[in-house]
Tab-separated table of C-alpha atoms in Angstrom:
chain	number	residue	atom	x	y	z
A	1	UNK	CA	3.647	-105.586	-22.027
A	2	UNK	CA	6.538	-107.494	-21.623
A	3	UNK	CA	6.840	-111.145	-22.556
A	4	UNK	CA	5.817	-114.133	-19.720
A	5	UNK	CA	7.260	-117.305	-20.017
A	6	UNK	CA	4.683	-119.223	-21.894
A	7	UNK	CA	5.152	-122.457	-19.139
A	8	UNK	CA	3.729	-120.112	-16.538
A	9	UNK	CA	0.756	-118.548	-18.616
A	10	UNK	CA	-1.485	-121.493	-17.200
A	11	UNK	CA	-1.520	-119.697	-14.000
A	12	UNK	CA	-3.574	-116.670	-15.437
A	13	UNK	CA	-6.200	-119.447	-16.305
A	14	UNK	CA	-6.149	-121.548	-13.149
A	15	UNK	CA	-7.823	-119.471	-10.659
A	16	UNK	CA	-10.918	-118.766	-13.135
A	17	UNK	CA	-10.965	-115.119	-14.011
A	18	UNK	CA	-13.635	-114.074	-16.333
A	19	UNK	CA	-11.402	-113.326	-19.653
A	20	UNK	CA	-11.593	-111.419	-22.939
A	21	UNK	CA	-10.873	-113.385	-26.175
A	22	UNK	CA	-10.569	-111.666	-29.249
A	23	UNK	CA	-10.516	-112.710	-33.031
A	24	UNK	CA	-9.797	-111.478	-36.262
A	25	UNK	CA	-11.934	-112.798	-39.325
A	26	UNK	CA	-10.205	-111.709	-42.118
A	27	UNK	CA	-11.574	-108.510	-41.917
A	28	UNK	CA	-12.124	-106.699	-38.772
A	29	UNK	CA	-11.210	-107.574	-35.341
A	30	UNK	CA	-13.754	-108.273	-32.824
A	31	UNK	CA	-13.869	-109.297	-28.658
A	32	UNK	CA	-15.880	-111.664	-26.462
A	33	UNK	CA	-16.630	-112.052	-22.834
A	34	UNK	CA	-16.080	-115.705	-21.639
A	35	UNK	CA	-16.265	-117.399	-18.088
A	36	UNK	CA	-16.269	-120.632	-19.040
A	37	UNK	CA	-12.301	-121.447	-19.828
A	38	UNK	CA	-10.274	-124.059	-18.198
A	39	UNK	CA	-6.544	-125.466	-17.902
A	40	UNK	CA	-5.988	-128.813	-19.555
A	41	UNK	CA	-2.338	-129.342	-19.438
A	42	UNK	CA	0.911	-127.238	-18.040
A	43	UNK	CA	2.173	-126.451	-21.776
A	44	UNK	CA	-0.262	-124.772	-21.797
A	45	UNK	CA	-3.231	-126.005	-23.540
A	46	UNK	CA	-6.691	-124.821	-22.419
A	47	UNK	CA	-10.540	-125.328	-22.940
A	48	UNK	CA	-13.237	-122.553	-23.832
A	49	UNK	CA	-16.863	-123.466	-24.088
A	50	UNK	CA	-18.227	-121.148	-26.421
A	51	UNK	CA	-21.110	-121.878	-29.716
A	52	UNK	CA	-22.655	-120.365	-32.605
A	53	UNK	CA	-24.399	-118.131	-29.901
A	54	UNK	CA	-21.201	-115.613	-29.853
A	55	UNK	CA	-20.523	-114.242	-33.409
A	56	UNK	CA	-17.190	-114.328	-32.534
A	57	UNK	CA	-17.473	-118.262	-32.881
A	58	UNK	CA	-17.622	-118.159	-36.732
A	59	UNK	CA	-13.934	-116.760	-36.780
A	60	UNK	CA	-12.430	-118.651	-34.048
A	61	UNK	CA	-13.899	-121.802	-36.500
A	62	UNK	CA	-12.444	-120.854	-39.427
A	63	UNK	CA	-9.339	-118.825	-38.231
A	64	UNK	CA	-8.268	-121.311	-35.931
A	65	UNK	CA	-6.465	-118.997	-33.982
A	66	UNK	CA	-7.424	-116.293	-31.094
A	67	UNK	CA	-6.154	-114.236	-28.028
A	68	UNK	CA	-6.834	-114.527	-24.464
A	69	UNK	CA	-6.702	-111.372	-22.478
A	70	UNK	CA	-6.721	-111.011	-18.573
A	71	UNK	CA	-8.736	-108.198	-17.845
A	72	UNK	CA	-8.973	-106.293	-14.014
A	73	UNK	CA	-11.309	-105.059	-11.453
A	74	UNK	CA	-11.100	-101.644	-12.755
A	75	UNK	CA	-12.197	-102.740	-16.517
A	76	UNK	CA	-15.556	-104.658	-15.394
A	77	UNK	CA	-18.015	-102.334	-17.213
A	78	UNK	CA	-15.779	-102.430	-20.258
A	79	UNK	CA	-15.681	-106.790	-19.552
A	80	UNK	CA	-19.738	-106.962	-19.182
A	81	UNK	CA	-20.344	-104.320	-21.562
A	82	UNK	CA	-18.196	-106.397	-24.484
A	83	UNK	CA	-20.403	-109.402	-22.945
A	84	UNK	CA	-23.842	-107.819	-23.638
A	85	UNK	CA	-23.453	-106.403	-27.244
A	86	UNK	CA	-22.149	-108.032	-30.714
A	87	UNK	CA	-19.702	-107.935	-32.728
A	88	UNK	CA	-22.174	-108.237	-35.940
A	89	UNK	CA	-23.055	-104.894	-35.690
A	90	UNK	CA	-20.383	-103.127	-33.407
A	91	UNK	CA	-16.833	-102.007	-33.219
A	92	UNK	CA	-16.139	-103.530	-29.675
A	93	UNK	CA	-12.604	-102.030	-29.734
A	94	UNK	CA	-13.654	-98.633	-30.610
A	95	UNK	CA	-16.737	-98.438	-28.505
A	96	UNK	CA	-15.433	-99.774	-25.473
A	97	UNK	CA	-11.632	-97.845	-25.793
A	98	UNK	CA	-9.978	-100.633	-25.821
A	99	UNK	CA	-7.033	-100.475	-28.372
A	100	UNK	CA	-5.589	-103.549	-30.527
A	101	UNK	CA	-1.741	-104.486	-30.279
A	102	UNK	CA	-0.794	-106.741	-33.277
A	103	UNK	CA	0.970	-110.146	-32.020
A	104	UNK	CA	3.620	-112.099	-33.396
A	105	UNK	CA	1.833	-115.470	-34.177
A	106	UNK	CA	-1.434	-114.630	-34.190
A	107	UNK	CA	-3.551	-112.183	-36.521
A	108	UNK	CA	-6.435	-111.772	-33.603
A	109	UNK	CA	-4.841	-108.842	-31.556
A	110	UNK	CA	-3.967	-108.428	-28.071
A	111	UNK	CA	-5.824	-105.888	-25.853
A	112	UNK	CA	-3.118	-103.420	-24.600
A	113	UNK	CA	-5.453	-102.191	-21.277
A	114	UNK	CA	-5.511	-105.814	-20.161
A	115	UNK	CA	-3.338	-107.315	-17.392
A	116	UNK	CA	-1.919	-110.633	-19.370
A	117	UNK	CA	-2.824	-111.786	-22.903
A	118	UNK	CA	-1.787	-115.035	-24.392
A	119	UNK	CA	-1.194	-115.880	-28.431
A	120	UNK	CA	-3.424	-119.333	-28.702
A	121	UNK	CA	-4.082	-121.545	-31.467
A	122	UNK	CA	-7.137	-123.537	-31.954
A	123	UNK	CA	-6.075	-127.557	-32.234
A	124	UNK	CA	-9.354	-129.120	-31.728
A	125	UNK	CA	-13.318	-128.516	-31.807
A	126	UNK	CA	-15.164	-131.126	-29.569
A	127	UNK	CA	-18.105	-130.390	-31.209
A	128	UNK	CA	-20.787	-132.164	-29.099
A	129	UNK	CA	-20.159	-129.839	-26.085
A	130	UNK	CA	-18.908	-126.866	-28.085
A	131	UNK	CA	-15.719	-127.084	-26.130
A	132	UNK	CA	-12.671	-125.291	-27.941
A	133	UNK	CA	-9.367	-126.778	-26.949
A	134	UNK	CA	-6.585	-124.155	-27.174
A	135	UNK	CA	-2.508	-124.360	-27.180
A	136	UNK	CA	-0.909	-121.029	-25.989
A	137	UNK	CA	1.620	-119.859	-28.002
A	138	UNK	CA	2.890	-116.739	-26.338
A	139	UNK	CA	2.031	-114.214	-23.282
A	140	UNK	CA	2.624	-111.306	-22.039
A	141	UNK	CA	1.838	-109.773	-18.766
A	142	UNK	CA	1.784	-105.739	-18.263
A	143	UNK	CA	3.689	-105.654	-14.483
A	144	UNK	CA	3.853	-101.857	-14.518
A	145	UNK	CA	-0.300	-101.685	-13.958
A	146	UNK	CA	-0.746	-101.603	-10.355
A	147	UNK	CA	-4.579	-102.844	-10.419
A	148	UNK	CA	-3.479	-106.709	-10.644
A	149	UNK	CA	-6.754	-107.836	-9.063
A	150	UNK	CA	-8.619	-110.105	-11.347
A	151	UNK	CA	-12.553	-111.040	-11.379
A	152	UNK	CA	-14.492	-114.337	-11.228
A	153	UNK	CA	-18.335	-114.194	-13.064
A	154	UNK	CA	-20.840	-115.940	-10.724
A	155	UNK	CA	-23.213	-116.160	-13.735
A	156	UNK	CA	-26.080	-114.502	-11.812
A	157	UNK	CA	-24.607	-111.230	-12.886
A	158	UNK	CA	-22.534	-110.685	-9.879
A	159	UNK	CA	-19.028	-110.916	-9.457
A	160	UNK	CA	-16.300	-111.690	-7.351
A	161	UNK	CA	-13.035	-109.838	-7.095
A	162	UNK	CA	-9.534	-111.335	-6.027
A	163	UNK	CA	-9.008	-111.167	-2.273
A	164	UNK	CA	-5.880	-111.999	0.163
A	165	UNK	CA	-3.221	-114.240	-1.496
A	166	UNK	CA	-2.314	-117.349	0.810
A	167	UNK	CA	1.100	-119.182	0.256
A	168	UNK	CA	1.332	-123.110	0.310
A	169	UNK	CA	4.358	-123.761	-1.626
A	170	UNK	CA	5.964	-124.935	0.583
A	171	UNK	CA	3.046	-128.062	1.151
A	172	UNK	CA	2.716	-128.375	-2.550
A	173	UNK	CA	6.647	-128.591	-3.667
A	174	UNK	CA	6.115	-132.060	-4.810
A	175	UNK	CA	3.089	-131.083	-7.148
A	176	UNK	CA	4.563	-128.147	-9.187
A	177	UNK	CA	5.718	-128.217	-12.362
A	178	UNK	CA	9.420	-127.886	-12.803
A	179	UNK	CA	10.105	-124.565	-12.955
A	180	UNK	CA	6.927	-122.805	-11.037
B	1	UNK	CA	-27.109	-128.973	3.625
B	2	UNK	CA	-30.588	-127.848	1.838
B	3	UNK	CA	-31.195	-128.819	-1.610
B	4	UNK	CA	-30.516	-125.972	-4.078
B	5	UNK	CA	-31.856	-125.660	-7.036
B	6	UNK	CA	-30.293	-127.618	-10.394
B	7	UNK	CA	-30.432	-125.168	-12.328
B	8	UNK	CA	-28.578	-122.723	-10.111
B	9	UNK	CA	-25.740	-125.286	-9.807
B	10	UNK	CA	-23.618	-123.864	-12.152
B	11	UNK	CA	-22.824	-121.007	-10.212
B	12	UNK	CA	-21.014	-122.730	-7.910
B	13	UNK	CA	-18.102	-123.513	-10.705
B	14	UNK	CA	-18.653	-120.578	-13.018
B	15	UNK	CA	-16.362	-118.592	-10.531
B	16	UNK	CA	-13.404	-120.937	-10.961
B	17	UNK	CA	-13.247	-122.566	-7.151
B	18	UNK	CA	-11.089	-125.081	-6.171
B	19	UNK	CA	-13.157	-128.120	-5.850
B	20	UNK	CA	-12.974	-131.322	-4.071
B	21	UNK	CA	-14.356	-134.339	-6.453
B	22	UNK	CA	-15.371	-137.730	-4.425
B	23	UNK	CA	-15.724	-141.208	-6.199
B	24	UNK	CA	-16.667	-144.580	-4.616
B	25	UNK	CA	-14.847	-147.497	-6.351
B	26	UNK	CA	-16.953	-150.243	-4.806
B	27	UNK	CA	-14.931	-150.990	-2.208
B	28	UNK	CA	-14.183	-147.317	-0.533
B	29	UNK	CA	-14.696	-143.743	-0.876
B	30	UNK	CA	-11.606	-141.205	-2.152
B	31	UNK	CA	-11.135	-137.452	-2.719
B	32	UNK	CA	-9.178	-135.799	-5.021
B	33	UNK	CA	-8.809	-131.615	-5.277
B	34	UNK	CA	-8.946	-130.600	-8.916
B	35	UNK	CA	-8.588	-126.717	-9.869
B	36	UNK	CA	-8.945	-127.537	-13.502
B	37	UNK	CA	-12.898	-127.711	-13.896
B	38	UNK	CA	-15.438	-125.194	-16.398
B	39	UNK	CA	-19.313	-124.944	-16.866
B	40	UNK	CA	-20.051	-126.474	-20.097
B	41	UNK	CA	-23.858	-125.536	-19.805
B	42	UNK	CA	-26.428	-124.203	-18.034
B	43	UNK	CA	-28.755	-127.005	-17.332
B	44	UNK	CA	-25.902	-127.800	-15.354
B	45	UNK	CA	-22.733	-129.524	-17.507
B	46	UNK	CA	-19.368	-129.579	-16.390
B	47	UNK	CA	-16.447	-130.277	-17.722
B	48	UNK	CA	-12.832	-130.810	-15.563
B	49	UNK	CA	-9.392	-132.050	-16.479
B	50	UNK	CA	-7.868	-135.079	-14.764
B	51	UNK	CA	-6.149	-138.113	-15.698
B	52	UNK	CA	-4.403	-142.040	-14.738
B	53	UNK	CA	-2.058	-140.015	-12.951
B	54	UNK	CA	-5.287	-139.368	-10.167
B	55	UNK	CA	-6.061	-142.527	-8.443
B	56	UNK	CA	-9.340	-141.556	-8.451
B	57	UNK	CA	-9.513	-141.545	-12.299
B	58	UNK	CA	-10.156	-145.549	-12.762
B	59	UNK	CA	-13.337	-145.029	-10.171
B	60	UNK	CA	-14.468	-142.432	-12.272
B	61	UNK	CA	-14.459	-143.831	-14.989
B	62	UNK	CA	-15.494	-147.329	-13.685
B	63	UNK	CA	-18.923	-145.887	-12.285
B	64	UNK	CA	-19.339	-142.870	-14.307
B	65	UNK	CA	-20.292	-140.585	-11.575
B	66	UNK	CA	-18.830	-138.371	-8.861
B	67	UNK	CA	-19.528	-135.757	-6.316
B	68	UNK	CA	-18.225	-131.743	-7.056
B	69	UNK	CA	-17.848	-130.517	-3.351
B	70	UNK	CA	-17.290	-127.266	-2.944
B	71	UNK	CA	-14.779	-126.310	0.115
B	72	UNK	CA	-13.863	-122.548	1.663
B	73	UNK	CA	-10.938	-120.688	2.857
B	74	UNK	CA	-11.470	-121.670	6.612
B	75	UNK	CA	-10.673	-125.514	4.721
B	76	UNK	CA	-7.678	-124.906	2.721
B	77	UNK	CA	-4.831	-126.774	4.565
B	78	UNK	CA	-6.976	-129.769	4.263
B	79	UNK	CA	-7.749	-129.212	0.141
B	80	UNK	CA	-3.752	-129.114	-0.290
B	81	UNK	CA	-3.431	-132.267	2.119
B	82	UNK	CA	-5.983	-134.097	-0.022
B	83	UNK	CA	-4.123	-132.874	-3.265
B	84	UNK	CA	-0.991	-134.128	-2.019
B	85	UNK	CA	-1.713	-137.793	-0.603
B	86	UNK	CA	-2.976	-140.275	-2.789
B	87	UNK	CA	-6.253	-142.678	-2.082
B	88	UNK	CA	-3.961	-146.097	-2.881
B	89	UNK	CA	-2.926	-146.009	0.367
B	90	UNK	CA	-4.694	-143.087	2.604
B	91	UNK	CA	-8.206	-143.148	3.437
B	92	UNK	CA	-8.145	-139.027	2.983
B	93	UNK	CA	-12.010	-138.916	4.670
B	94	UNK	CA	-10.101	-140.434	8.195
B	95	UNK	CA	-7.027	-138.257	7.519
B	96	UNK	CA	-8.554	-135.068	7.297
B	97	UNK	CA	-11.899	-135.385	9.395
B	98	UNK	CA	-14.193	-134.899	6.632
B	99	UNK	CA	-17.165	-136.865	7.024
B	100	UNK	CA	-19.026	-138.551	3.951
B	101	UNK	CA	-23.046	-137.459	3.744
B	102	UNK	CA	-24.657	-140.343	1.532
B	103	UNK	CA	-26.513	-138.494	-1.742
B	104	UNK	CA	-29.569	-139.799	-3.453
B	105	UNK	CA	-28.402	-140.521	-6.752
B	106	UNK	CA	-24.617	-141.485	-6.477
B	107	UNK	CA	-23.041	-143.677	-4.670
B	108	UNK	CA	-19.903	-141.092	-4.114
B	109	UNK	CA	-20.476	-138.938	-0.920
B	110	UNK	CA	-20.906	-135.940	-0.424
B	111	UNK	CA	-18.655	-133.756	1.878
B	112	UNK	CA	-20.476	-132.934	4.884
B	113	UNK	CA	-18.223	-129.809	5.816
B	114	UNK	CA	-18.291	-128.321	2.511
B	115	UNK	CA	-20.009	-125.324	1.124
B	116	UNK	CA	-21.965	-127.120	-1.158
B	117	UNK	CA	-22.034	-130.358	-3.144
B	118	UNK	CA	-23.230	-131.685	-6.932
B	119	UNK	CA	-24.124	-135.341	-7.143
B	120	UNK	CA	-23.156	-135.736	-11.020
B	121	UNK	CA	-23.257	-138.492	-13.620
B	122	UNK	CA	-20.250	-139.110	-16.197
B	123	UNK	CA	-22.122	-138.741	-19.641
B	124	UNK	CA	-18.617	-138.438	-21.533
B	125	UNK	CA	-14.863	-138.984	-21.038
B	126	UNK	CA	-12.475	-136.727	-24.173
B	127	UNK	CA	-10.298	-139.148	-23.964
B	128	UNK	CA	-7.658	-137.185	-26.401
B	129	UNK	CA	-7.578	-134.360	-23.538
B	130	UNK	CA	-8.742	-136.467	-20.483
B	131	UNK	CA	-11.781	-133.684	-20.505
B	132	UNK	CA	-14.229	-135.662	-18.356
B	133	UNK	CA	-18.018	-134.109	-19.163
B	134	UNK	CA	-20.468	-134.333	-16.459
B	135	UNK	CA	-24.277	-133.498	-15.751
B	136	UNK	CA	-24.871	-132.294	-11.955
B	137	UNK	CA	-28.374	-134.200	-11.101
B	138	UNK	CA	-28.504	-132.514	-7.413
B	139	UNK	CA	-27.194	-129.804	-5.255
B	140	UNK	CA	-27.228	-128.916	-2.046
B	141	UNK	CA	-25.722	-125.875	-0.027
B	142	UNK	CA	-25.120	-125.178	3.650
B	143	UNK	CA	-26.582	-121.833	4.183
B	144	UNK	CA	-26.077	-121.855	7.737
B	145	UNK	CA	-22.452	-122.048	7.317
B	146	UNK	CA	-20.427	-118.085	8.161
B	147	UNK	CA	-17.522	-118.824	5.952
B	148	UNK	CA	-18.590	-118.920	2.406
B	149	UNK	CA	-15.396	-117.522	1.091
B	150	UNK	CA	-14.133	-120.017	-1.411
B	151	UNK	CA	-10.183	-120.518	-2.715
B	152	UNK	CA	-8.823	-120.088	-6.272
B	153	UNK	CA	-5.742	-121.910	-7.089
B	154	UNK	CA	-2.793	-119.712	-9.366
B	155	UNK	CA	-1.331	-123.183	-9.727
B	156	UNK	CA	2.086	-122.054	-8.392
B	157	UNK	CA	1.165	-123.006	-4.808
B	158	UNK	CA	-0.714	-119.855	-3.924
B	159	UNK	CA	-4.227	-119.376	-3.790
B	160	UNK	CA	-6.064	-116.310	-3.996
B	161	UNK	CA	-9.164	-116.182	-1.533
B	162	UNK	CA	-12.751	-114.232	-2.516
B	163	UNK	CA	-12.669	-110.885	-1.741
B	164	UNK	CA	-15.630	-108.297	-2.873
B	165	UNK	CA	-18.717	-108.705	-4.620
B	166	UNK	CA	-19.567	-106.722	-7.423
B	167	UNK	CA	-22.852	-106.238	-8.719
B	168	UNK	CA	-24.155	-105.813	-12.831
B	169	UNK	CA	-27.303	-107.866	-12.670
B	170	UNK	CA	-29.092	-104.785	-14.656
B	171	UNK	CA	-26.902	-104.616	-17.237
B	172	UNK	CA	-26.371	-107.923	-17.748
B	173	UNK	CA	-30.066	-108.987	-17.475
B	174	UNK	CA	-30.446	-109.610	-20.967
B	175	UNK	CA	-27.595	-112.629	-20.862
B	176	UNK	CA	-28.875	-114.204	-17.296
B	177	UNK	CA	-30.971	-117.636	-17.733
B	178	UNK	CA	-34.428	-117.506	-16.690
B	179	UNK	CA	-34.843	-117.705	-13.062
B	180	UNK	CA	-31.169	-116.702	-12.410
């Protein structure tokens, strides 16, 4: 994995992929399966709805710090899999092969098989929605793995994975961020 | 357009489209193209990111509501044209030859030539993030319609279009909402 400049990791959010985030709680690591993530600003901050539903919720809470990793095509089973089990009573790591990679400013590891993964620290709860509002510190993107294709959750259980690229750069020049 | 079911609505922006959002100030309708939008719950919520620096913003927040329309590849010149004029001085429904469908509980159209389209209500701005919260109150999707391929914005100017559909409904049966 080699490091991404962090004013460009908004782009692995933008287009919706269905993501891993994983925590550490002091004492063991653990992963969830989340569609529900947004882009809030360029820097990049971002939003996660998530709730005392996950287990991995309790950490994130208290730890104030997590990792978002871009998973691909080829790991779905491993994705849904991590989405349909819990961390209160399994090694998600172990079980699904998936190996931890310690970060630099965050104790919740990156996932080494994943595409991207981005160091993020928790700066605010809105706690009426259970949205978690995120500011990515780091990110790294793995550009040796040739399966780049992300996937989007329709939240029926199906999925959709990335198709043709189409370039309007050129119609959007005024809109980008400096540097994009 | 046929009327879909509420509480399938959230499948629309689970998968991370590119969406169109239509207000009516009062005096005129307006479109703005927002990539920066999450499902905050089932029932359906939403959540999206936008800001004073979208024109549409005051209307928004002046009447609280909006429609989500939901547009495909076949559409995607116009998405970037509507994303790159503003409503202060373009009537964007002339300009790109969309034509406004009026909805039952909104006064904000929806977007005849979409793939589908939530009426919603505004039932909280974040002002700290300018995280607008919304509840869709109606959908409605144009079956009849061949393209349903929609268009995921990287946010560099590229877009990735839908490509295949996977399948885990069995596995994930456990996590799907009743009736999904």
């Amino acid at each position: 994995m080699k490091k991404m400049q962090i004013s460009k990791a908004f782009t692995l959010i933008e287009p919706g992929p269905i993501i891993l985030v994983t925590t550490h709680d002091g004492k063991k690591n653990n992963i969830m399966t989340i569609s529900w993530t947004m882009v809030v600003d360029f820097t990049p901050i971002f939003a996660l709805t998530t709730g005392p539903w996950n287990y991995s919720f309790a950490a994130l809470c208290k730890t104030k710090e997590c990792v978002i990793a871009i998973p691909t095509v080829d790991m779905l089973d491993k994705v849904v899999g991590v989405g349909t089990c819990s961390g209160a009573d399994t090694d998600k790591f172990e079980k699904f092969g998936l190996t931890p990679v310690q970060g630099k400013y965050v104790r919740s590891p990156l996932i080494k098989e994943c595409l991207a993964n981005i160091e993020c620290k928790v700066i605010n709860i809105v706690e009426k929605h259970n949205i978690i509002v995120l500011e990515g510190v780091a990110a790294y993107i793995d550009n040796s793995r040739k399966e780049k294709r992300t996937v989007h959750a329709i939240g029926d259980g199906t999925f959709i994975v990335d198709g043709r690229k189409l370039n309007r750069r050129e119609m959007m020049l005024s809109k980008l961020p400096d540097g994009i």
